[in-house]
Coordinates of C-alpha atoms in Angstrom, one line a residue:
X1 CA -28.4 -145.4 8.1
X2 CA -31.5 -142.7 7.5
X3 CA -30.8 -138.8 8.6
X4 CA -32.7 -139.1 11.4
X5 CA -31.0 -142.1 13.2
X6 CA -27.7 -140.2 12.7
X7 CA -29.1 -137.7 15.2
X8 CA -27.4 -140.3 17.8
X9 CA -24.1 -138.8 19.8
X10 CA -24.2 -135.8 17.0
X11 CA -24.4 -132.1 17.0
X12 CA -27.2 -130.3 15.7
X13 CA -26.2 -126.2 15.8
X14 CA -23.8 -126.2 19.1
X15 CA -25.9 -128.7 21.0
X16 CA -24.5 -132.5 21.3
X17 CA -26.9 -135.1 21.1
X18 CA -27.0 -138.0 23.4
X19 CA -30.5 -139.7 22.6
X20 CA -34.2 -139.5 21.9
X21 CA -36.5 -139.1 24.5
X22 CA -39.7 -139.3 22.6
X23 CA -41.3 -138.7 18.6
X24 CA -45.0 -138.1 17.7
X25 CA -46.3 -137.5 13.9
X26 CA -45.2 -134.0 13.8
X27 CA -42.4 -133.7 15.9
X28 CA -39.0 -135.5 18.1
X29 CA -37.7 -134.6 21.7
X30 CA -33.9 -135.1 22.0
X31 CA -31.7 -134.9 25.5
X32 CA -28.6 -133.2 24.8
X33 CA -25.7 -131.0 25.7
X34 CA -24.8 -127.3 25.3
X35 CA -21.0 -127.6 23.8
X36 CA -20.2 -124.4 25.3
X37 CA -21.8 -124.6 28.7
X38 CA -21.5 -128.1 29.6
X39 CA -25.2 -128.1 30.5
X40 CA -27.3 -131.0 29.6
X41 CA -31.0 -129.9 27.7
X42 CA -33.7 -130.7 25.7
X43 CA -34.4 -130.0 22.2
X44 CA -37.7 -130.5 20.7
X45 CA -38.2 -130.9 16.9
X46 CA -41.0 -129.3 14.4
X47 CA -40.2 -131.5 11.5
X48 CA -39.9 -130.2 7.9
X49 CA -43.4 -131.7 6.6
X50 CA -45.4 -130.3 9.7
X51 CA -48.5 -128.4 8.3
X52 CA -48.1 -124.4 8.5
X53 CA -49.6 -124.0 11.5
X54 CA -48.0 -126.1 13.2
X55 CA -44.6 -124.0 12.5
X56 CA -46.6 -120.9 13.6
X57 CA -47.9 -122.8 17.1
X58 CA -44.2 -123.7 17.7
X59 CA -42.3 -119.9 17.0
X60 CA -45.1 -118.9 19.4
X61 CA -44.9 -121.4 22.0
X62 CA -40.9 -120.4 22.0
X63 CA -42.1 -116.5 22.4
X64 CA -44.4 -117.0 25.3
X65 CA -41.7 -118.8 27.2
X66 CA -39.2 -116.5 25.8
X67 CA -41.1 -113.6 28.1
X68 CA -41.3 -115.4 31.0
X69 CA -38.2 -116.1 33.8
X70 CA -39.7 -117.8 36.7
X71 CA -37.8 -120.6 38.4
X72 CA -41.4 -122.2 39.0
X73 CA -41.4 -122.7 34.9
X74 CA -39.0 -124.5 32.5
X75 CA -36.5 -122.0 31.3
X76 CA -35.9 -121.3 27.5
X77 CA -32.2 -121.6 25.8
X78 CA -32.7 -121.1 22.4
X79 CA -35.0 -121.4 19.4
X80 CA -33.4 -121.8 16.1
X81 CA -33.9 -123.5 12.2
X82 CA -31.3 -126.4 10.9
X83 CA -32.3 -128.6 8.2
X84 CA -35.5 -126.8 7.2
X85 CA -36.8 -128.0 11.0
X86 CA -37.2 -125.6 13.8
X87 CA -36.2 -126.3 16.9
X88 CA -36.8 -125.1 20.5
X89 CA -33.8 -125.7 23.6
X90 CA -35.7 -125.4 26.5
X91 CA -34.2 -126.5 30.5
X92 CA -33.3 -130.0 31.2
X93 CA -35.5 -131.1 34.3
X94 CA -33.9 -134.6 35.8
X95 CA -36.4 -136.0 38.3
X96 CA -40.6 -137.0 37.2
X97 CA -43.2 -135.4 36.3
X98 CA -46.4 -135.5 38.5
X99 CA -48.2 -138.3 37.0
X100 CA -45.3 -140.1 37.6
X101 CA -45.4 -138.8 41.5
X102 CA -49.8 -139.3 41.7
X103 CA -49.4 -143.2 40.4
X104 CA -46.0 -143.7 42.9
X105 CA -48.2 -142.9 45.8
X106 CA -51.5 -143.0 44.9
X107 CA -53.3 -140.7 47.2
X108 CA -50.4 -137.4 47.4
X109 CA -50.5 -136.1 51.3
X110 CA -52.7 -133.6 51.9
X111 CA -49.7 -131.2 52.5
X112 CA -47.5 -132.5 49.9
X113 CA -50.4 -131.9 47.4
X114 CA -50.8 -128.0 48.6
X115 CA -47.3 -127.3 48.0
X116 CA -47.4 -128.7 44.4
X117 CA -50.1 -126.8 43.8
X118 CA -49.3 -123.6 45.5
X119 CA -45.3 -123.4 43.5
X120 CA -47.6 -124.2 40.5
X121 CA -49.5 -121.4 41.2
X122 CA -46.2 -119.6 41.8
X123 CA -46.0 -120.6 37.6
X124 CA -49.1 -119.5 36.4
X125 CA -48.8 -116.6 38.5
X126 CA -45.7 -115.0 36.5
X127 CA -47.4 -115.9 33.1
X128 CA -50.6 -114.2 34.0
X129 CA -49.2 -111.2 34.7
X130 CA -47.8 -111.0 31.0
X131 CA -51.5 -111.9 30.3
X132 CA -50.3 -115.2 28.8
X133 CA -52.7 -118.0 29.7
X134 CA -51.3 -121.8 29.6
X135 CA -54.7 -123.6 28.6
X136 CA -53.1 -127.2 29.2
X137 CA -52.2 -127.4 32.7
X138 CA -52.3 -131.0 33.7
X139 CA -49.6 -133.4 35.5
X140 CA -47.6 -134.7 32.4
X141 CA -46.7 -130.5 32.2
X142 CA -45.5 -131.0 35.6
X143 CA -41.9 -131.6 36.2
X144 CA -40.9 -132.2 39.6
X145 CA -37.0 -132.3 39.9
X146 CA -34.8 -134.9 42.4
X147 CA -34.7 -131.8 44.6
X148 CA -37.8 -131.1 45.0
X149 CA -38.6 -128.4 42.4
X150 CA -41.5 -127.8 40.5
X151 CA -41.9 -127.0 37.0
X152 CA -44.3 -126.1 34.6
X153 CA -43.7 -127.3 31.0
X154 CA -44.9 -127.1 27.8
X155 CA -46.9 -123.8 26.9
X156 CA -47.4 -125.6 23.2
X157 CA -51.3 -124.2 23.4
X158 CA -50.9 -121.0 25.5
X159 CA -51.8 -117.5 24.4
X160 CA -51.1 -114.2 25.0
X161 CA -55.0 -112.5 25.4
X162 CA -54.1 -109.5 24.3
X163 CA -52.7 -110.4 20.9
X164 CA -55.0 -110.8 17.8
X165 CA -53.0 -113.1 15.9
X166 CA -54.7 -116.1 17.9
X167 CA -57.3 -115.9 15.4
X168 CA -55.3 -117.4 12.5
X169 CA -53.8 -120.3 14.2
X170 CA -57.1 -121.6 16.4
X171 CA -59.7 -122.2 14.2
X172 CA -63.7 -120.8 15.6
X173 CA -65.4 -124.1 17.1
X174 CA -61.4 -125.7 17.1
X175 CA -61.1 -127.7 20.6
X176 CA -57.9 -127.5 21.9
X177 CA -56.5 -129.2 25.3
X178 CA -57.0 -132.0 27.4
X179 CA -60.9 -133.1 27.9
X180 CA -60.0 -134.2 31.3
X181 CA -58.6 -131.0 32.7
X182 CA -60.8 -128.6 30.2
X183 CA -62.8 -126.0 31.9
X184 CA -66.7 -125.7 31.0
X185 CA -65.9 -122.4 28.8
X186 CA -62.6 -123.9 27.3
X187 CA -64.5 -127.0 25.9
X188 CA -67.4 -124.2 24.2
X189 CA -64.5 -122.6 22.7
X190 CA -60.6 -122.5 23.2
X191 CA -60.6 -118.4 22.8
X192 CA -63.2 -118.4 25.5
X193 CA -60.8 -118.4 28.1
X194 CA -59.0 -115.9 30.7
X195 CA -56.5 -117.0 33.6
X196 CA -59.2 -118.6 35.7
X197 CA -59.1 -121.6 33.1
X198 CA -56.0 -122.2 34.5
X199 CA -57.3 -121.9 38.2
X200 CA -60.0 -124.6 37.2
X201 CA -57.2 -126.8 35.3
X202 CA -55.0 -126.8 39.1
X203 CA -58.3 -127.6 40.8
X204 CA -58.5 -130.9 38.6
X205 CA -55.1 -131.8 39.1
X206 CA -55.4 -131.0 43.1
X207 CA -58.5 -133.4 43.1
X208 CA -56.5 -135.7 41.1
X209 CA -53.5 -135.6 43.3
X210 CA -55.6 -135.9 46.3
X211 CA -57.9 -138.9 45.5
X212 CA -55.9 -141.3 42.8
X213 CA -58.3 -140.3 40.2
X214 CA -60.2 -137.6 37.9
X215 CA -63.1 -135.9 38.5
X216 CA -63.7 -136.5 35.0
X217 CA -62.7 -138.2 32.1
X218 CA -60.2 -138.1 29.5
X219 CA -62.7 -138.5 26.2
X220 CA -64.8 -136.3 24.3
X221 CA -68.5 -138.0 24.8
X222 CA -71.7 -136.4 25.3
X223 CA -71.8 -137.7 28.6
X224 CA -68.4 -136.4 30.1
X225 CA -69.2 -132.8 28.1
X226 CA -72.5 -132.9 30.1
X227 CA -70.7 -133.9 33.4
X228 CA -67.9 -130.9 33.0
X229 CA -70.4 -128.4 32.0
X230 CA -72.2 -129.0 35.6
X231 CA -69.7 -130.0 37.9
X232 CA -70.8 -133.5 37.8
X233 CA -68.3 -135.7 39.7
X234 CA -67.6 -137.6 43.0
X235 CA -67.2 -135.7 46.1
X236 CA -64.1 -135.2 47.3
X237 CA -64.1 -136.8 50.7
X238 CA -66.1 -139.1 49.5
X239 CA -63.3 -140.6 48.2
X240 CA -60.4 -139.9 50.6
X241 CA -61.5 -138.9 54.1
X242 CA -58.5 -137.7 55.0
X243 CA -59.2 -134.0 53.1
X244 CA -59.7 -131.4 55.7
X245 CA -63.4 -129.7 54.7
X246 CA -61.6 -126.3 54.5
X247 CA -59.2 -128.0 51.4
X248 CA -62.3 -129.7 50.0
X249 CA -64.3 -126.1 49.9
X250 CA -60.9 -124.3 48.3
X251 CA -61.1 -127.4 45.6
X252 CA -64.9 -127.1 44.8
X253 CA -64.4 -123.2 44.7
X254 CA -61.9 -123.4 42.0
X255 CA -64.0 -126.5 39.9
X256 CA -66.8 -124.2 39.9
X257 CA -68.2 -124.6 36.4
X258 CA -69.2 -120.4 36.6
X259 CA -66.0 -118.7 36.2
X260 CA -67.0 -115.8 38.1
X261 CA -67.9 -118.0 41.3
X262 CA -64.0 -119.2 41.3
X263 CA -61.4 -117.1 42.8
X264 CA -61.0 -113.9 40.7
X265 CA -57.0 -114.9 39.7
X266 CA -54.1 -117.3 41.0
X267 CA -53.1 -115.2 43.2
X268 CA -56.0 -115.0 45.6
X269 CA -55.9 -118.7 44.9
X270 CA -52.2 -118.7 46.0
X271 CA -52.5 -116.3 49.3
X272 CA -55.2 -119.1 50.2
X273 CA -53.1 -121.8 50.1
X274 CA -50.6 -120.7 51.6
X275 CA -52.2 -119.6 54.8
X276 CA -53.4 -123.2 55.0
X277 CA -49.9 -124.1 54.7
X278 CA -48.5 -122.2 57.2
X279 CA -50.5 -123.4 59.3
X280 CA -48.8 -126.5 60.4
X281 CA -44.7 -125.3 58.1
X282 CA -43.5 -122.6 59.5
X283 CA -41.5 -122.3 56.3
X284 CA -43.2 -123.6 52.8
X285 CA -39.5 -123.8 51.4
X286 CA -38.5 -126.7 54.0
X287 CA -40.9 -128.8 52.0
X288 CA -38.5 -129.0 49.2
X289 CA -35.8 -130.8 50.6
X290 CA -37.7 -133.6 53.0
X291 CA -40.4 -134.2 49.3
X292 CA -36.9 -134.4 48.0
X293 CA -35.8 -137.3 50.5
X294 CA -38.9 -138.5 49.9
X295 CA -38.7 -139.4 45.9
X296 CA -35.4 -139.8 45.8
X297 CA -33.2 -143.3 46.2
X298 CA -32.2 -142.9 49.6
X299 CA -33.1 -144.5 52.7
X300 CA -33.2 -141.9 55.4
X301 CA -36.8 -140.3 53.8
X302 CA -39.0 -138.8 55.6
X303 CA -42.6 -140.3 57.3
X304 CA -45.6 -139.5 55.1
X305 CA -47.3 -138.8 58.4
X306 CA -45.6 -135.8 58.3
X307 CA -47.4 -133.9 55.4
X308 CA -51.0 -135.2 56.9
X309 CA -53.8 -133.3 58.2
X310 CA -54.0 -133.9 61.5
X311 CA -57.2 -134.7 62.8
X312 CA -56.6 -132.4 66.1
X313 CA -58.3 -129.7 64.1
X314 CA -61.2 -131.5 63.3
X315 CA -62.0 -132.4 66.8
X316 CA -60.9 -128.9 68.1
X317 CA -63.4 -127.4 65.9
X318 CA -65.9 -130.0 67.2
X319 CA -65.7 -128.8 70.6
X320 CA -66.0 -125.1 69.5
X321 CA -69.3 -126.3 68.1
X322 CA -70.8 -127.8 70.7
X323 CA -69.8 -125.6 74.3
X324 CA -69.8 -121.8 74.8
X325 CA -66.5 -120.0 74.0
X326 CA -65.5 -120.2 78.0
X327 CA -66.4 -123.4 78.7
X328 CA -65.1 -124.7 75.1
X329 CA -61.7 -122.6 75.6
X330 CA -60.9 -124.5 79.2
X331 CA -62.1 -128.0 77.2
X332 CA -59.6 -127.3 74.3
X333 CA -56.5 -126.6 76.5
X334 CA -57.2 -129.7 78.7
X335 CA -57.5 -131.7 75.6
X336 CA -54.4 -130.6 74.3
X337 CA -52.1 -130.6 77.7
X338 CA -53.7 -134.4 77.6
X339 CA -53.2 -135.8 74.3
X340 CA -51.0 -133.2 72.7
X341 CA -48.7 -131.4 75.0
X342 CA -46.7 -130.1 71.6
X343 CA -49.4 -128.2 70.1
X344 CA -49.9 -126.8 73.2
X345 CA -46.6 -125.0 74.2
X346 CA -45.1 -124.8 70.9
X347 CA -47.9 -122.6 69.8
X348 CA -50.1 -120.9 72.9
X349 CA -46.7 -120.5 74.9
X350 CA -43.6 -120.4 72.7
X351 CA -41.5 -118.5 74.8
X352 CA -41.9 -120.2 78.4
X353 CA -41.7 -124.0 77.6
X354 CA -39.4 -125.7 75.8
X355 CA -40.4 -129.4 73.8
X356 CA -37.7 -132.5 74.4
X357 CA -38.6 -135.6 72.3
X358 CA -36.2 -138.7 73.9
X359 CA -35.2 -141.7 71.6
X360 CA -34.1 -145.0 73.5
X361 CA -32.9 -147.6 70.3
X362 CA -31.5 -151.0 71.5
X363 CA -30.2 -153.8 70.0
X364 CA -32.3 -156.4 71.8
X365 CA -36.2 -155.4 73.4
X366 CA -36.0 -152.9 75.9
X367 CA -37.9 -154.7 78.4
X368 CA -37.9 -152.4 81.3
X369 CA -37.1 -148.9 81.7
X370 CA -37.1 -146.1 84.0
X371 CA -36.4 -142.6 82.8
X372 CA -36.6 -139.5 84.5
X373 CA -36.0 -135.5 84.2
X374 CA -34.5 -133.8 86.7
X375 CA -32.9 -130.3 87.8
X376 CA -29.5 -130.0 89.3
X377 CA -31.7 -129.4 93.1
X378 CA -32.6 -133.0 92.1
X379 CA -36.3 -131.7 91.6
X380 CA -38.3 -134.4 89.3
X381 CA -39.7 -132.5 86.1
X382 CA -40.5 -135.4 84.2
X383 CA -40.7 -139.7 84.9
X384 CA -41.8 -142.4 82.8
X385 CA -41.4 -146.0 84.1
X386 CA -42.6 -149.0 82.3
X387 CA -42.1 -152.4 80.1
X388 CA -42.1 -152.6 76.5
X389 CA -40.9 -155.6 73.5
X390 CA -39.8 -152.9 71.3
X391 CA -36.2 -152.2 70.2
X392 CA -37.2 -148.6 70.1
X393 CA -39.4 -146.4 72.1
X394 CA -39.8 -142.5 71.7
X395 CA -41.1 -140.2 74.5
X396 CA -42.4 -137.1 72.5
X397 CA -43.5 -133.6 73.2
X398 CA -42.1 -133.6 76.6
X399 CA -42.5 -130.2 77.9
X400 CA -40.0 -128.2 80.0
X401 CA -39.5 -124.7 80.7
X402 CA -36.2 -123.0 79.4
X403 CA -33.4 -124.8 81.9
X404 CA -29.9 -126.7 82.3
X405 CA -31.5 -130.4 83.2
X406 CA -29.9 -134.4 83.5
X407 CA -31.6 -137.1 82.1
X408 CA -31.7 -140.4 83.4
X409 CA -32.3 -143.8 81.9
X410 CA -31.9 -147.1 83.9
X411 CA -32.0 -149.8 81.5
X412 CA -30.7 -153.4 82.4
X413 CA -28.0 -153.3 85.0
X414 CA -26.5 -149.8 83.0
X415 CA -27.9 -146.3 83.9
X416 CA -27.4 -143.8 81.4
X417 CA -26.9 -140.0 82.2
X418 CA -27.2 -137.1 79.6
X419 CA -27.1 -133.5 80.2
X420 CA -30.0 -131.7 78.6
X421 CA -30.5 -128.0 77.7
X422 CA -33.8 -127.0 77.0
X423 CA -34.6 -124.0 75.2
X424 CA -37.6 -122.0 74.5
X425 CA -39.4 -123.4 71.1
X426 CA -39.2 -119.7 70.1
X427 CA -35.6 -119.9 70.5
X428 CA -34.4 -123.4 69.3
X429 CA -37.4 -125.6 68.2
X430 CA -37.8 -129.0 69.5
X431 CA -34.5 -131.2 70.8
X432 CA -34.3 -134.2 70.5
X433 CA -31.9 -136.7 73.1
X434 CA -31.0 -139.6 71.7
X435 CA -30.5 -143.0 73.6
X436 CA -28.1 -145.9 72.2
X437 CA -28.0 -148.5 73.7
X438 CA -24.9 -151.2 73.7
X439 CA -23.4 -153.6 75.1
X440 CA -20.0 -152.6 76.8
X441 CA -18.4 -155.8 77.8
X442 CA -16.2 -153.6 80.7
X443 CA -14.2 -155.1 84.0
X444 CA -16.0 -153.7 86.7
X445 CA -17.4 -149.8 86.4
X446 CA -15.8 -147.5 83.6
X447 CA -16.7 -144.2 82.7
X448 CA -16.8 -142.9 79.6
X449 CA -17.1 -139.4 79.1
X450 CA -18.5 -137.0 76.0
X451 CA -18.7 -133.0 75.9
X452 CA -20.2 -131.1 73.4
X453 CA -20.8 -127.5 73.3
X454 CA -25.1 -126.3 73.2
X455 CA -25.1 -126.9 69.4
X456 CA -24.2 -130.6 69.5
X457 CA -20.6 -129.9 68.1
X458 CA -17.5 -132.1 70.3
X459 CA -16.6 -129.5 73.1
X460 CA -12.5 -128.9 72.4
X461 CA -10.1 -127.9 75.5
X462 CA -12.2 -128.8 78.5
X463 CA -11.6 -130.4 81.3
X464 CA -13.4 -133.5 83.2
X465 CA -14.0 -133.9 87.3
X466 CA -15.5 -135.7 89.2
X467 CA -15.3 -136.4 93.3
X468 CA -17.5 -139.1 95.3
X469 CA -19.6 -138.1 98.1
X470 CA -17.6 -137.8 100.8
X471 CA -15.3 -135.9 99.0
X472 CA -15.3 -131.7 98.9
X473 CA -12.2 -131.7 96.5
X474 CA -12.8 -131.7 92.5
X475 CA -10.3 -134.8 90.9
X476 CA -9.1 -135.4 87.2
X477 CA -11.5 -137.3 85.3
X478 CA -10.7 -139.0 82.1
X479 CA -12.6 -139.8 79.4
X480 CA -12.0 -143.4 79.6
X481 CA -11.4 -144.3 83.0
X482 CA -12.1 -146.9 85.8
X483 CA -14.6 -145.7 88.7
X484 CA -14.9 -147.8 92.4
X485 CA -18.5 -148.6 91.9
X486 CA -21.1 -148.8 94.9
X487 CA -21.1 -145.0 95.9
X488 CA -22.2 -141.9 94.6
X489 CA -20.6 -139.8 92.8
X490 CA -20.8 -135.8 91.2
X491 CA -19.1 -135.0 87.8
X492 CA -18.1 -131.4 86.1
X493 CA -16.9 -130.4 82.7
X494 CA -15.8 -127.2 82.6
X495 CA -14.4 -124.5 79.4
X496 CA -13.2 -121.6 79.4
X497 CA -16.2 -119.2 78.0
X498 CA -19.1 -121.4 79.1
X499 CA -20.8 -122.1 81.9
X500 CA -19.8 -125.5 83.9
X501 CA -21.8 -128.5 83.5
X502 CA -22.9 -130.6 86.3
X503 CA -24.1 -134.0 86.7
X504 CA -24.5 -134.9 90.5
X505 CA -25.6 -137.6 92.2
X506 CA -25.5 -140.4 90.6
X507 CA -25.8 -143.8 92.6
X508 CA -23.6 -146.6 90.9
X509 CA -24.5 -150.1 92.2
X510 CA -22.6 -152.6 92.7
X511 CA -23.3 -154.8 89.8
X512 CA -23.2 -152.0 87.7
X513 CA -20.0 -152.2 84.9
X514 CA -20.4 -148.6 82.8
X515 CA -21.7 -145.0 82.8
X516 CA -21.9 -143.0 79.8
X517 CA -22.2 -139.4 80.5
X518 CA -22.7 -136.6 78.1
X519 CA -22.0 -133.0 78.7
X520 CA -23.4 -130.1 77.2
X521 CA -22.0 -126.7 78.1
X522 CA -23.9 -123.9 77.2
X523 CA -21.6 -120.3 75.5
X524 CA -21.4 -117.5 78.2
X525 CA -23.4 -114.5 76.2
X526 CA -21.9 -111.5 76.1
X527 CA -23.5 -108.9 78.4
X528 CA -24.0 -105.2 76.8
X529 CA -25.4 -102.6 78.7
X530 CA -27.4 -99.7 76.7
X531 CA -26.6 -96.7 79.3
X532 CA -28.3 -92.9 79.6
X533 CA -30.2 -92.9 76.5
X534 CA -31.5 -88.9 77.0
X535 CA -33.8 -89.4 74.5
X536 CA -35.8 -92.3 72.9
X537 CA -34.3 -93.8 70.0
X538 CA -35.1 -96.7 67.8
X539 CA -32.7 -99.4 67.2
X540 CA -31.9 -102.3 65.7
X541 CA -28.8 -104.5 66.0
X542 CA -27.3 -106.2 62.4
X543 CA -30.4 -104.8 60.8
X544 CA -32.9 -107.0 63.1
X545 CA -34.7 -106.6 66.5
X546 CA -33.1 -110.4 67.9
X547 CA -31.4 -110.5 71.2
X548 CA -30.6 -112.9 74.0
X549 CA -32.5 -112.7 77.5
X550 CA -29.8 -113.9 79.1
X551 CA -25.9 -115.1 79.2
X552 CA -27.0 -118.7 78.8
X553 CA -29.3 -117.6 75.5
X554 CA -32.5 -119.7 76.6
X555 CA -34.4 -116.7 75.6
X556 CA -35.4 -115.1 73.1
X557 CA -36.5 -111.2 73.5
X558 CA -37.3 -108.5 70.7
X559 CA -36.3 -104.9 71.0
X560 CA -37.0 -101.4 68.7
X561 CA -37.3 -98.5 71.3
X562 CA -35.0 -98.0 73.5
X563 CA -36.4 -95.1 76.0
X564 CA -34.5 -96.2 79.1
X565 CA -30.8 -98.4 80.2
X566 CA -31.8 -101.9 78.9
X567 CA -29.0 -104.6 79.5
X568 CA -29.2 -107.3 76.7
X569 CA -27.3 -110.5 75.5
X570 CA -25.4 -111.6 72.3
X571 CA -23.3 -113.9 71.0
X572 CA -19.9 -113.4 70.0
X573 CA -19.4 -111.9 66.9
X574 CA -19.4 -108.3 64.9
X575 CA -22.8 -106.0 65.7
X576 CA -23.7 -103.1 63.8
X577 CA -26.0 -101.4 66.1
X578 CA -28.0 -98.4 64.4
X579 CA -30.1 -96.0 66.2
X580 CA -32.2 -93.1 65.5
X581 CA -34.7 -90.4 65.8
X582 CA -36.8 -89.9 63.1
X583 CA -38.3 -86.7 64.8
X584 CA -35.0 -85.1 65.2
X585 CA -33.4 -85.8 62.3
X586 CA -30.5 -88.4 64.2
X587 CA -29.1 -91.3 62.7
X588 CA -26.3 -92.9 64.5
X589 CA -24.3 -96.3 64.2
X590 CA -22.0 -98.6 66.2
X591 CA -19.7 -101.3 65.2
X592 CA -19.0 -103.6 68.2
X593 CA -17.5 -107.2 68.5
X594 CA -18.0 -109.6 71.3
X595 CA -16.2 -112.6 72.5
X596 CA -17.4 -115.1 75.2
X597 CA -18.4 -113.9 78.2
X598 CA -17.7 -110.0 77.4
X599 CA -19.3 -107.1 79.3
X600 CA -19.1 -104.1 77.8
X601 CA -20.8 -100.7 77.9
X602 CA -22.9 -98.3 75.6
X603 CA -22.9 -94.8 76.8
X604 CA -24.7 -92.3 75.3
X605 CA -24.4 -88.6 75.1
X606 CA -26.7 -85.9 73.0
X607 CA -25.6 -83.2 72.2
X608 CA -28.7 -81.0 72.1
X609 CA -26.9 -77.4 70.4
X610 CA -25.5 -79.8 67.5
X611 CA -28.6 -81.9 67.1
X612 CA -25.4 -85.0 67.4
X613 CA -25.7 -88.4 69.2
X614 CA -22.4 -89.7 70.7
X615 CA -22.0 -93.0 71.8
X616 CA -18.9 -94.5 73.4
X617 CA -18.2 -97.9 74.5
X618 CA -16.6 -98.9 77.7

């Protein structure tokens, strides 16, 4: 058995070798485990017979990677020599490279491609700040973990622009890089590059992700070199109509053959692409978790449409172009209200409306359904009835003012009722109500009651009551019990520290066999009265400014200055209030513990002689 084959399941300087991943003319790549840390790693080996310039590049790659410490760059753990060979030990990333992702999707959805480019840009920004230019940015050198993390790797031909040693390593006229991703200046000379060269290569990657093909071929032919230097390529939107004009312009700027017409640096591009992503996603980091679900083996994968660019924006742009500003505003509002109420209320009126989605799932065809949303005064705010042969029906983006409602669904011979707490979109985002229709084989009229707190967790220590339409007093209701059908009922759920929840006026026809009730109890938030502030005070609550506008917590407010009596509401917990007045050089902190339903007064007294603020809780 030769020396190299013995590397299988053997050791190299404290690393257990698990197997060989790849082999080239001058080196090999192994997967191994650090024995002391029990951490999986990659060992990159340069064989002893490699020319001196290869050794110098290998050593330089390790030196450069040692300087970079960033979540979007593969981490270097070690560099050493063993048996006349050199080794680099790097972080092992379980997952894929970007080439595999492009093959998997064909065309990567718009916002997913932008997220990947944004994460690559963060890694490049760190490298560029240290004057390190990668020079070989391509999909094969972008790793994507099973957790959705994006990491740059292979700094084999990277160089530090401030070092003179590049002269000895890169001979004049030598070409280093991968042709399809090389900028015009890099083709002219691998030394005549700066950070905008990496930016150009990132533009090629974005083009490839969105179109599924490279803008240029991967060969050093005269025709290809001329095309690269002239920027002659197929228009991106001719290959993918879903690419918005804004993003198309961003990529065209990155791929400009004249580097002085590209973005000045990777940071400028990062800000532009971040702004584009934030137009749809409030939190860019949330994309990572969805990406992980998308590329993993799990069954509950997010819908790819979630990462597409919305056609709403295209329509709004056209309206703005052909109408006067006032007319365009009215047309846009009517258009959004009719076709995209979710956009209208979530973006324009986030604190005045809540958005609700209703899912109806049946194990048979739904056929006829009748659904309505009413408040406790029996006023109808939404109703929908119809026929469908589907087994799942979604009624999306129903806009409701913050309040407590009940949702009634009549389907076949059964009625389903659920309590609904609609908070403002700004407070809790979109709310979803699920109806799962099951064939419950019960005799006569059976009531099934479920009680949850407003976060969806089962509520403990609660009591249930019912009364018929002719009764004034309440009767105890068990979680499962039979009642007489053919009459009207009111139902109530109570629990200490919560508002009572009611489902009233439910008509039970004689043929009805069952009723499923869902109650959602709203916690009574603590009430805090801030009284007698003799001087203007800046204030913070647990380091922030957010509080609740009412005891039910349906709306969120913000307070930074206190100049008169103010009442706020807070969830149970311990709070630190910080009060200060910079002009008078006053700063005072006060801690208070609040339980559900508490009402506390904070009294302020200002001692002018000693310039001291006193706070008392009652």
